[in-house]
PDB file of C-alpha atoms in Angstrom:
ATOM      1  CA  UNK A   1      -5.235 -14.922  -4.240  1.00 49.00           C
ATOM      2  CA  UNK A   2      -6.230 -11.061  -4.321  1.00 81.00           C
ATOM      3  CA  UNK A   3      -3.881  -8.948  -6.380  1.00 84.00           C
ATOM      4  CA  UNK A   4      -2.615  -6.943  -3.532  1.00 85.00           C
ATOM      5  CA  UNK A   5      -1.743 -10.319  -1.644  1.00 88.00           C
ATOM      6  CA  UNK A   6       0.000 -11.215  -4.533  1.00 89.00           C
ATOM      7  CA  UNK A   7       1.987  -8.082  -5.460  1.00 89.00           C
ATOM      8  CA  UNK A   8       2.886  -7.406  -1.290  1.00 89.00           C
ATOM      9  CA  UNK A   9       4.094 -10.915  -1.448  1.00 91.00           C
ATOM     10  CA  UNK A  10       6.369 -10.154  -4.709  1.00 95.00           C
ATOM     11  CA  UNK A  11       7.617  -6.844  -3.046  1.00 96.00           C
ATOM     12  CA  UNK A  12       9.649  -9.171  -0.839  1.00 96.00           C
ATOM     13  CA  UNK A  13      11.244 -10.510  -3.819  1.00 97.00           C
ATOM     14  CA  UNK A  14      11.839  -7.388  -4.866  1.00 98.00           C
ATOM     15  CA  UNK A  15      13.407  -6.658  -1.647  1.00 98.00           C
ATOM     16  CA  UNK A  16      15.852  -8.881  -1.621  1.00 98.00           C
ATOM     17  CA  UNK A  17      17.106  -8.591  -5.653  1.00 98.00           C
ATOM     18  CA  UNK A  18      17.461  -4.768  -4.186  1.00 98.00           C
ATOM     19  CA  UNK A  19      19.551  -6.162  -1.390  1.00 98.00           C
ATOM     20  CA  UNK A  20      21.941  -8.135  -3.417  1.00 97.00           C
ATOM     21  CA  UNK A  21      22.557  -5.737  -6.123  1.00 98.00           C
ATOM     22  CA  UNK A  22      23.224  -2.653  -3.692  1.00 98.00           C
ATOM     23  CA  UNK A  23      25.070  -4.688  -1.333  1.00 98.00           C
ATOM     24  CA  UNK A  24      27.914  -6.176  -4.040  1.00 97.00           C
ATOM     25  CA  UNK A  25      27.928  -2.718  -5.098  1.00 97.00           C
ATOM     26  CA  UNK A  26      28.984  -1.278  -2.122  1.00 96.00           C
ATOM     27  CA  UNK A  27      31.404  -3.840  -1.226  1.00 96.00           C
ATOM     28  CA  UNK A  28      32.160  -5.523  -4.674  1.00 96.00           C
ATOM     29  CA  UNK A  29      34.651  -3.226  -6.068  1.00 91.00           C
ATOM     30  CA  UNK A  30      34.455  -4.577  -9.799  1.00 93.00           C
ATOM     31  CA  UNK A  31      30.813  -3.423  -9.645  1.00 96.00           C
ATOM     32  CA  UNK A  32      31.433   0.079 -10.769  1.00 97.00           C
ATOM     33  CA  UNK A  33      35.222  -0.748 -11.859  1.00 95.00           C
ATOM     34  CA  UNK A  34      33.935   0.790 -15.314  1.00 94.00           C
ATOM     35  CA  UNK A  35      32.850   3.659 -14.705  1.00 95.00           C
ATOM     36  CA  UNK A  36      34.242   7.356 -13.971  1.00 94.00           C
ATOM     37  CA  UNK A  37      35.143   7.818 -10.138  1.00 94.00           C
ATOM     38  CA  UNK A  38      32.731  10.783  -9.739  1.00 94.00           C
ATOM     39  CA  UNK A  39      29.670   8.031 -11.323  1.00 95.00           C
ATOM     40  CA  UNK A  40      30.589   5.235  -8.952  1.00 96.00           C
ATOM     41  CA  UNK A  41      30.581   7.514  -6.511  1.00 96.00           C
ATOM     42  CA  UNK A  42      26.693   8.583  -7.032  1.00 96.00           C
ATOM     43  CA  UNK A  43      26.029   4.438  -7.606  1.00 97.00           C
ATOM     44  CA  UNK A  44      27.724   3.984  -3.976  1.00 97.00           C
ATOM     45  CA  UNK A  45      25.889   6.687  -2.566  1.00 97.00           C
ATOM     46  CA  UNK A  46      22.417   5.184  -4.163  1.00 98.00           C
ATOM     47  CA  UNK A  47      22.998   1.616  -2.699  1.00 98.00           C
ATOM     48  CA  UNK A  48      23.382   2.712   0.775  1.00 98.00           C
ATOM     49  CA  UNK A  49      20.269   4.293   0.334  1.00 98.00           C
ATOM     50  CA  UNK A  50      18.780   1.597  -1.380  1.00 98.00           C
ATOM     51  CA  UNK A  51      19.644  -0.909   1.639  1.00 98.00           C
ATOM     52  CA  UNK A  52      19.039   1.364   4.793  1.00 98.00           C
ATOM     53  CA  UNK A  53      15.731   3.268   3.220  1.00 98.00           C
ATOM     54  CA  UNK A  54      14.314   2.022   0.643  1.00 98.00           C
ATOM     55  CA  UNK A  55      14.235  -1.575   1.078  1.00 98.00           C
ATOM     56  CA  UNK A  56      12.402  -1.106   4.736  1.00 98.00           C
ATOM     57  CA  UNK A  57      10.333   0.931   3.449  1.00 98.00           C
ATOM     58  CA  UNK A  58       9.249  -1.344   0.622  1.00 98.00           C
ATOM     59  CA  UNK A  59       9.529  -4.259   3.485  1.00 97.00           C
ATOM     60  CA  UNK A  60       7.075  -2.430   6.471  1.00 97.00           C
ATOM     61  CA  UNK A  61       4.544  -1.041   3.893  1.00 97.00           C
ATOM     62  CA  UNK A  62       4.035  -4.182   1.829  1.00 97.00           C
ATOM     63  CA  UNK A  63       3.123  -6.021   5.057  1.00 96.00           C
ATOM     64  CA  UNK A  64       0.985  -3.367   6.492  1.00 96.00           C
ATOM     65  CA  UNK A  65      -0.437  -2.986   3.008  1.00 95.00           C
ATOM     66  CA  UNK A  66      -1.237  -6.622   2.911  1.00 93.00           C
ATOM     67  CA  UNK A  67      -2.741  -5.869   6.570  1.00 92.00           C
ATOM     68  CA  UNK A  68      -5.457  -3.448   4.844  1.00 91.00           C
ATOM     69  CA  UNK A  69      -3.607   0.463   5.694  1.00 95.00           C
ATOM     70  CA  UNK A  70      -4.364   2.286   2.664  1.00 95.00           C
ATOM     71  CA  UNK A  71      -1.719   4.646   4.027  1.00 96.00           C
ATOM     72  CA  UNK A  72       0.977   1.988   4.015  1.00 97.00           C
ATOM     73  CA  UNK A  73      -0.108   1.477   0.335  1.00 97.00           C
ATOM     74  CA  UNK A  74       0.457   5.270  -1.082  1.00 97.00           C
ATOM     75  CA  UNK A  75       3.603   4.751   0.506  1.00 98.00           C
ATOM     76  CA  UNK A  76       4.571   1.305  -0.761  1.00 98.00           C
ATOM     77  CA  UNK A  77       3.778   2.488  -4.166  1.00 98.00           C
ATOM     78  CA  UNK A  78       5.911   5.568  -3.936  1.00 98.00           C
ATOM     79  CA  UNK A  79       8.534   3.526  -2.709  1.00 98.00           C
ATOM     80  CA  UNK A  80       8.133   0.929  -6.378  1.00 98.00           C
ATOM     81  CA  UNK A  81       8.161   4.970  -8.233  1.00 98.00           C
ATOM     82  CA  UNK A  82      11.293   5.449  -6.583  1.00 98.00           C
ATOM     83  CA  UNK A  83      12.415   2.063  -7.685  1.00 98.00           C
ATOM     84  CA  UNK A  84      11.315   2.382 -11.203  1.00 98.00           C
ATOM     85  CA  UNK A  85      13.408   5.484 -11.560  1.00 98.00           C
ATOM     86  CA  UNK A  86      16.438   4.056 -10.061  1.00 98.00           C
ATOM     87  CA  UNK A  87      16.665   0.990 -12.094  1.00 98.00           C
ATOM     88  CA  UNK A  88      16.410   2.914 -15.183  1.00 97.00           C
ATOM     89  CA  UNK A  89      19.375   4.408 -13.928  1.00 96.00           C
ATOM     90  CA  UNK A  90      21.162   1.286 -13.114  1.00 97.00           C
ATOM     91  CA  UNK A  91      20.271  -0.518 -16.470  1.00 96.00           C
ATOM     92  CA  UNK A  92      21.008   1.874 -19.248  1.00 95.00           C
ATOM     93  CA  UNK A  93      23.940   3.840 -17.706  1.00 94.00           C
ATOM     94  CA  UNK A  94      26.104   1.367 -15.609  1.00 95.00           C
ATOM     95  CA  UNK A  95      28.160  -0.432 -17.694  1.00 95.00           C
ATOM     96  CA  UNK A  96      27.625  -3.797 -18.788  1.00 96.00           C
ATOM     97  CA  UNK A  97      28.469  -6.807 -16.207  1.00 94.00           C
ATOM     98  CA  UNK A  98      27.184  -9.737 -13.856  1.00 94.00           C
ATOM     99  CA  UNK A  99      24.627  -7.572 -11.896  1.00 97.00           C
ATOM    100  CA  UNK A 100      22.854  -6.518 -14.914  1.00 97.00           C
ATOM    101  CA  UNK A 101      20.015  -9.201 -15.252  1.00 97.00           C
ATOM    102  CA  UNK A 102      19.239  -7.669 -11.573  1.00 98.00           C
ATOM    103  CA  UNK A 103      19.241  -4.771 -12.414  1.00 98.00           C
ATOM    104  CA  UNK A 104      16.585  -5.777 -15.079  1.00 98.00           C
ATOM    105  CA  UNK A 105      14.977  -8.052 -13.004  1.00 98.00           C
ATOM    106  CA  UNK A 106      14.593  -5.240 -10.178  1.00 98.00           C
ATOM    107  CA  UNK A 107      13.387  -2.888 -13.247  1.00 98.00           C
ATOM    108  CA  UNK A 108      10.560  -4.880 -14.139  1.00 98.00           C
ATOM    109  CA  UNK A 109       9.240  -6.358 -11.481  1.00 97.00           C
ATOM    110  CA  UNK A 110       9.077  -2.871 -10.219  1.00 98.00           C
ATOM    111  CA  UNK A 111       7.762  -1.577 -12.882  1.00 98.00           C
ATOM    112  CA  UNK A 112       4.555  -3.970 -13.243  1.00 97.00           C
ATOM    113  CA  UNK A 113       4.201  -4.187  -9.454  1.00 97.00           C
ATOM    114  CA  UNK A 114       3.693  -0.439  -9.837  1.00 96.00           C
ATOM    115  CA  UNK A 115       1.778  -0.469 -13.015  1.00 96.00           C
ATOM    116  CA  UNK A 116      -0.883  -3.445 -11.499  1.00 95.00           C
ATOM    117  CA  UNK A 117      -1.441  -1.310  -8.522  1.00 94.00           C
ATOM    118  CA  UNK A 118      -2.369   1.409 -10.303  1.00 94.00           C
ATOM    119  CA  UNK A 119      -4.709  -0.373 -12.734  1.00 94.00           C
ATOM    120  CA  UNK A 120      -6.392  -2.545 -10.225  1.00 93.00           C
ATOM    121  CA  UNK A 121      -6.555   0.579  -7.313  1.00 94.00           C
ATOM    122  CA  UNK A 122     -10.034   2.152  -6.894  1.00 94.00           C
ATOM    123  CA  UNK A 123      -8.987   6.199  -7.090  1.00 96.00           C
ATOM    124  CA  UNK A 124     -12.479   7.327  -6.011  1.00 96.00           C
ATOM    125  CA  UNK A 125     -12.547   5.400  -2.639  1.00 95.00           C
ATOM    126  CA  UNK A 126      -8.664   6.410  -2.420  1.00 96.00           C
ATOM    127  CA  UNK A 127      -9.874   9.864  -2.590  1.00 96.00           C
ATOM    128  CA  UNK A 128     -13.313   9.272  -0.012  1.00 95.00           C
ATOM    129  CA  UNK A 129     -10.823   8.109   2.388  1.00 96.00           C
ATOM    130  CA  UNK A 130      -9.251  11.737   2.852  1.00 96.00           C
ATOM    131  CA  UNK A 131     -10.899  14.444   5.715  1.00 94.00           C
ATOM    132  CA  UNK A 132     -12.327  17.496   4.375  1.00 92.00           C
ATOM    133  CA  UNK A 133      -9.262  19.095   6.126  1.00 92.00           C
ATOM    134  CA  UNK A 134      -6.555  17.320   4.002  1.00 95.00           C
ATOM    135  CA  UNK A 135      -4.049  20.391   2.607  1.00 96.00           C
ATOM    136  CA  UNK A 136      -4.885  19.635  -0.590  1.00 97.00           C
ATOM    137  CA  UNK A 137      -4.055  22.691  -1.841  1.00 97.00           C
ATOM    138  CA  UNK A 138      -1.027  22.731  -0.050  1.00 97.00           C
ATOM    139  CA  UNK A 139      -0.095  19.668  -1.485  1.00 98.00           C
ATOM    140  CA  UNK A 140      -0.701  20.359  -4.716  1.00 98.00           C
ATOM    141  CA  UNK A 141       0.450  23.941  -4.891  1.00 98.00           C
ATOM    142  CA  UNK A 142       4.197  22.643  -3.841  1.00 98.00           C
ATOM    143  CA  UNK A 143       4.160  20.018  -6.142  1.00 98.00           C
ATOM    144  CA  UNK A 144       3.655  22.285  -9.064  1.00 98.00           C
ATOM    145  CA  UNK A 145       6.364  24.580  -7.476  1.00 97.00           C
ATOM    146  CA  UNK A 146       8.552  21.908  -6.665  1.00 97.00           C
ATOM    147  CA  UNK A 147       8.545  20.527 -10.897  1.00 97.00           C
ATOM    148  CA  UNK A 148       8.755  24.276 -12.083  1.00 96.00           C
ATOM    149  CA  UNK A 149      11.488  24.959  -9.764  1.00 95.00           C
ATOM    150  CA  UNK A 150      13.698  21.924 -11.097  1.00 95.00           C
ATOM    151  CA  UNK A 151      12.302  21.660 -14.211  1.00 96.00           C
ATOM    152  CA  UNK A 152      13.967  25.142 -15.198  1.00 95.00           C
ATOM    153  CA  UNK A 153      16.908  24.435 -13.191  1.00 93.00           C
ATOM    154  CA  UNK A 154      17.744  21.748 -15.317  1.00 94.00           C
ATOM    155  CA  UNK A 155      16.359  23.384 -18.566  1.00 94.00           C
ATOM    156  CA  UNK A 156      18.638  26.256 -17.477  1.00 93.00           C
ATOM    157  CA  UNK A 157      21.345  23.246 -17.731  1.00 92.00           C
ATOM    158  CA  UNK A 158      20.508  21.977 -20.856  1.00 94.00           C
ATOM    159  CA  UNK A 159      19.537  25.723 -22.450  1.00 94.00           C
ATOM    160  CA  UNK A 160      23.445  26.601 -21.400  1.00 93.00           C
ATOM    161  CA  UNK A 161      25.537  23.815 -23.067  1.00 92.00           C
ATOM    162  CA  UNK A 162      23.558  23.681 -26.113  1.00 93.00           C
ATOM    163  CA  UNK A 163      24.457  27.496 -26.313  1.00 94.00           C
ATOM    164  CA  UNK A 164      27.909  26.982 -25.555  1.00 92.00           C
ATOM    165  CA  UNK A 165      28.244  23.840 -27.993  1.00 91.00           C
ATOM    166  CA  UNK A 166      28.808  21.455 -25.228  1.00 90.00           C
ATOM    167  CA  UNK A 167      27.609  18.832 -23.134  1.00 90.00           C
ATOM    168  CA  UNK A 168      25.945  19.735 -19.829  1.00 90.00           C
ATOM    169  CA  UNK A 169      28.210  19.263 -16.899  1.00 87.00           C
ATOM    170  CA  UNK A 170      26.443  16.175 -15.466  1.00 85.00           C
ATOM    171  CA  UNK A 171      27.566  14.339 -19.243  1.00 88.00           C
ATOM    172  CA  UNK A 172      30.678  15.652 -19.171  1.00 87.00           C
ATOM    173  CA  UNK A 173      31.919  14.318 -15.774  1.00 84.00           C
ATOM    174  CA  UNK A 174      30.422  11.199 -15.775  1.00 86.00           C
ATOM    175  CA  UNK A 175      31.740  10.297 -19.123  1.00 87.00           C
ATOM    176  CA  UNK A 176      27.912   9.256 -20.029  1.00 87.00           C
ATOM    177  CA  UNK A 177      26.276  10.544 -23.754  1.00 89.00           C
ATOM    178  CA  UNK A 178      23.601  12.420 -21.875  1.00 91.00           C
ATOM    179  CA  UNK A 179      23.169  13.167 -18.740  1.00 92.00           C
ATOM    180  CA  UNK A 180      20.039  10.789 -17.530  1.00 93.00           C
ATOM    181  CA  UNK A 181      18.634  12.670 -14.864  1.00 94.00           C
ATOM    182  CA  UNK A 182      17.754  15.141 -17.199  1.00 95.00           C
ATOM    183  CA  UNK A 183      16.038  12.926 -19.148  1.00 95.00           C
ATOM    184  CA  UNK A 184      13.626  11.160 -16.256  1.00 96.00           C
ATOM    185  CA  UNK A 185      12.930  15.142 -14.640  1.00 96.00           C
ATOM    186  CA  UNK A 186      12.545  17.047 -17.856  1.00 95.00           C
ATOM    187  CA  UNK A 187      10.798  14.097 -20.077  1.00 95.00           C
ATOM    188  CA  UNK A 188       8.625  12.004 -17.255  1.00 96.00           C
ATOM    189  CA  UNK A 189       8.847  12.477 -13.758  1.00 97.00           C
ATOM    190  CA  UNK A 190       8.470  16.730 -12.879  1.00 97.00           C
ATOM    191  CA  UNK A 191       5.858  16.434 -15.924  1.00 97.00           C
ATOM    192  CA  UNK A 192       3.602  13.657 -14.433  1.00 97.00           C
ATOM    193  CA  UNK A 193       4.139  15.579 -10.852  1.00 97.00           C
ATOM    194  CA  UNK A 194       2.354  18.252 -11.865  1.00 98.00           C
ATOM    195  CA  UNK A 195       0.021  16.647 -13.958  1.00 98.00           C
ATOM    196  CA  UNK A 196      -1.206  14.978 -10.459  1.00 98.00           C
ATOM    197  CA  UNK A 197      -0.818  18.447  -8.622  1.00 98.00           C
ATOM    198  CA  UNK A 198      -3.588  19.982 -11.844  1.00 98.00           C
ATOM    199  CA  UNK A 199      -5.826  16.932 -10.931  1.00 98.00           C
ATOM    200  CA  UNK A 200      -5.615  17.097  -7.295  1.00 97.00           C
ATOM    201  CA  UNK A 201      -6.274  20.580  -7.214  1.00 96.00           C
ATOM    202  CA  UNK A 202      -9.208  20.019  -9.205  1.00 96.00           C
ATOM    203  CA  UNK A 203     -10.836  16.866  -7.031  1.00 95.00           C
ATOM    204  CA  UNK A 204      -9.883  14.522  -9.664  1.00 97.00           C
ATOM    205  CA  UNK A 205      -9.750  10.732  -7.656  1.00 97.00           C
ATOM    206  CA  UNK A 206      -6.637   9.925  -9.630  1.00 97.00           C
ATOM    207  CA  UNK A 207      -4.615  13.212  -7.982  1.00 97.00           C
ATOM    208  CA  UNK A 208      -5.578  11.668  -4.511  1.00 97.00           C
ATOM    209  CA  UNK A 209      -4.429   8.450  -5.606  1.00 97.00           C
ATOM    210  CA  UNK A 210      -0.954   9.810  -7.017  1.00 97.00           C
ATOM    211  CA  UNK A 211       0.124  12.557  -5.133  1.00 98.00           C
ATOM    212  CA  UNK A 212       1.868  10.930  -1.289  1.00 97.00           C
ATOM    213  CA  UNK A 213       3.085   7.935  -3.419  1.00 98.00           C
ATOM    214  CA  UNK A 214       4.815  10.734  -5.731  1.00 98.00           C
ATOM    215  CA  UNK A 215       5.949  12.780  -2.477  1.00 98.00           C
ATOM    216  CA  UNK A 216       6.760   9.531  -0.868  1.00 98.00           C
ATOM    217  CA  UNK A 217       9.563   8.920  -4.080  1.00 98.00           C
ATOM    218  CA  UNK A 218      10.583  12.695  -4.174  1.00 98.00           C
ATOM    219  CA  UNK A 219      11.482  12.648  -0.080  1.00 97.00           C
ATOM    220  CA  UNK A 220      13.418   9.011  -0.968  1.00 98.00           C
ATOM    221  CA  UNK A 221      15.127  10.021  -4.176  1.00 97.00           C
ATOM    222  CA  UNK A 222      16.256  13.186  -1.912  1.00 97.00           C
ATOM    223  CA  UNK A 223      18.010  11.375   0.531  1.00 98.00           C
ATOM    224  CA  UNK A 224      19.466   9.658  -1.996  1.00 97.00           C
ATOM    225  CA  UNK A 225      20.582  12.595  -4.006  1.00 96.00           C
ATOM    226  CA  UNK A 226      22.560  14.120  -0.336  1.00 97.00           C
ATOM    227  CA  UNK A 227      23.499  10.527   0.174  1.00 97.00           C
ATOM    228  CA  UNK A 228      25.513  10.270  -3.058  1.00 97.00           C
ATOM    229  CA  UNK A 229      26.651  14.249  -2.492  1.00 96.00           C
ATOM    230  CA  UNK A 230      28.328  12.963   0.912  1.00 96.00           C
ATOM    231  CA  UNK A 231      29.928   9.559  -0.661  1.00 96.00           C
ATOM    232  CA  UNK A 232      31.506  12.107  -3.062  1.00 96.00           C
ATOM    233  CA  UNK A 233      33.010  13.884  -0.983  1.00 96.00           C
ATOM    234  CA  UNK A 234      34.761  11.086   1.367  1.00 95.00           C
ATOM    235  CA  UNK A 235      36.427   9.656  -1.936  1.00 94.00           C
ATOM    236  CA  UNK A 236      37.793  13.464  -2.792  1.00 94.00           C
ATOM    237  CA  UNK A 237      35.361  15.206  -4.901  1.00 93.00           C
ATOM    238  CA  UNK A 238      34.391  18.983  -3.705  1.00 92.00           C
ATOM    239  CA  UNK A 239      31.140  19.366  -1.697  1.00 89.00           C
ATOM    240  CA  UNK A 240      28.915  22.008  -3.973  1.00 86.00           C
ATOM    241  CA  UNK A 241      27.285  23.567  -0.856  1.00 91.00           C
ATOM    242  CA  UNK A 242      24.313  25.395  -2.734  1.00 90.00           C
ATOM    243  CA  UNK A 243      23.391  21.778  -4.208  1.00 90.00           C
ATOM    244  CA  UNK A 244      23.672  20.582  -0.989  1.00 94.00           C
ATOM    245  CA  UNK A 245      21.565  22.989   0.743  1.00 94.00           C
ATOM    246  CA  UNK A 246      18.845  22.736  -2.371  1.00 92.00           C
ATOM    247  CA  UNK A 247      18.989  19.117  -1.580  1.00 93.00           C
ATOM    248  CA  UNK A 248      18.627  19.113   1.623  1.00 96.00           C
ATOM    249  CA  UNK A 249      15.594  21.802   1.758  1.00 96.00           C
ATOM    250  CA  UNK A 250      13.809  19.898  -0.669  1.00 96.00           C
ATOM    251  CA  UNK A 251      13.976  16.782   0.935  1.00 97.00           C
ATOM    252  CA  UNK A 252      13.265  18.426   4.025  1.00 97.00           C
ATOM    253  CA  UNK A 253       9.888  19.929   2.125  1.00 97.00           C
ATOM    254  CA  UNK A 254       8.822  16.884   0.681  1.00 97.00           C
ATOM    255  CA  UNK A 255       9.154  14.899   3.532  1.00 97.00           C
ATOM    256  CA  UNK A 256       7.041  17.127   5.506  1.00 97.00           C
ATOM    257  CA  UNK A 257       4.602  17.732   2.758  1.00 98.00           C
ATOM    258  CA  UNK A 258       4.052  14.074   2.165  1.00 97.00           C
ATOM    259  CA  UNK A 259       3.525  13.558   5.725  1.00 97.00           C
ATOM    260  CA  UNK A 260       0.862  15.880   6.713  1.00 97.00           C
ATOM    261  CA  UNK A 261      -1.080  14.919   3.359  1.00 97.00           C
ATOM    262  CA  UNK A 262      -0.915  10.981   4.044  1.00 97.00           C
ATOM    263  CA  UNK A 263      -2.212  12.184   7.422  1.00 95.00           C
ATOM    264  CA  UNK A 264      -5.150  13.340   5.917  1.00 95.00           C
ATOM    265  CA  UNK A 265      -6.471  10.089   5.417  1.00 95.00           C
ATOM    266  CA  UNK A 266      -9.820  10.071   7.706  1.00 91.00           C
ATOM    267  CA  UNK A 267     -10.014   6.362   7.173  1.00 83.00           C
ATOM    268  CA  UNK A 268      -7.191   4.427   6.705  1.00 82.00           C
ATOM    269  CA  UNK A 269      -8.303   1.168   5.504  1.00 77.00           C
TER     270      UNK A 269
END
């Protein structure tokens, strides 16, 4: 069995331990009976994105991955980013209980699926597939933009409440030590975007091969981001409307962005 036979088939998998973890936390109310209000609210708003967009995605581009679209691949593998990132989430700052060997077992099979694709994908022919008149640099330039933009945003965040003495905001309602996003933007994510914005810019096969899958988890974890802004709100907790409106427009971006560079692909097989 080929390797991308075998990790399409074990997406499924992965689909389903998605299912059943986002599903009883949407409808099991001891799920997220630990945790602040405003923090099961975000969960909540995660899981119904988890169930009605990510999973289908995962689902339609594993099978027409397995079919040979290299298209449906970038995709697929920006869909296993966006699960990687949203596990951490689930396993190191939800509290303790009976979904938590899904949550690892969502984490890692996530993880290697994405790691083994990766190792075993040929950049160079990744990067023959795209047309001369792919917007690379289009791509590329709003990728850097896009990780400056946040990355001082949330440095900005950080910066202020060690100034003050505190905890940033994001801590302090949650109830959590830290507040995690900052540590997957600042330490990993908005760094290794613009790593694969440098190399893309510069031709490099491995900034072809990164960039849609990252754009692909960027215009997910948006949705998500407005989806858990929204569940906030129907359980009582003020809409922000500039957050809103930055998530919305950045969403918005990506999902446009990752969509005219995935249809650069001349050849999509």
């Amino acid at each position: 069995m080929s390797v991308l036979r075998l990790t399409t088939g074990l997406s499924y998998l992965l689909a389903a331990l998605v299912t059943t973890a986002s599903a009883a936390g949407l409808f099991v109310e001891r799920v997220y009976a630990l945790e602040q209000p405003i923090w099961a609210a975000q969960a909540a708003g995660q899981d119904l994105v988890n169930i009605a967009v990510a999973v289908p995605a995962l689902a339609a581009s594993a099978y027409l991955a397995r079919r040979g679209s290299m298209r449906a691949w970038l995709v697929w593998l920006g869909v296993l980013i966006y699960l990687v990132y949203s596990y951490l989430l689930y396993a190191f700052f939800v509290h303790f209980g009976p979904l938590f060997p899904v949550y690892l077992a969502v984490l890692s099979l996530s993880f290697y699926l994405c790691l083994s694709a990766v190792l075993t994908a040929d950049a160079a022919r990744v990067a023959a597939a795209f047309s001369e008149r792919a917007p690379v640099a289009l791509t590329s330039s709003y990728m850097l933009v896009l990780a400056a933009v946040f990355v001082a945003l949330e440095a900005s965040a950080i910066g202020g409440a060690l100034a003050r003495g505190s905890i940033p905001e994001g801590a302090a309602v949650t109830g959590l030590p830290v507040d995690p996003v900052h540590v997957l933007d600042v330490a990993l994510l908005f760094p290794g975007m613009a790593l694969a914005a440098l190399l893309l810019r510069r031709g490099r096969p491995l900034g072809y091969l990164l960039a849609g899958p990252l754009l692909t988890h960027m215009a997910i974890l948006g949705v998500a981001v407005i989806a858990m802004m929204l569940m906030m709100a129907s359980r009582g907790f003020p809409l922000a409307p500039a957050p809103m409106a930055v998530g919305v427009l950045s969403t918005a971006a990506s999902l446009f962005v990752a969509t005219r560079y995935l249809a650069g692909l001349a050849r999509d097989t």
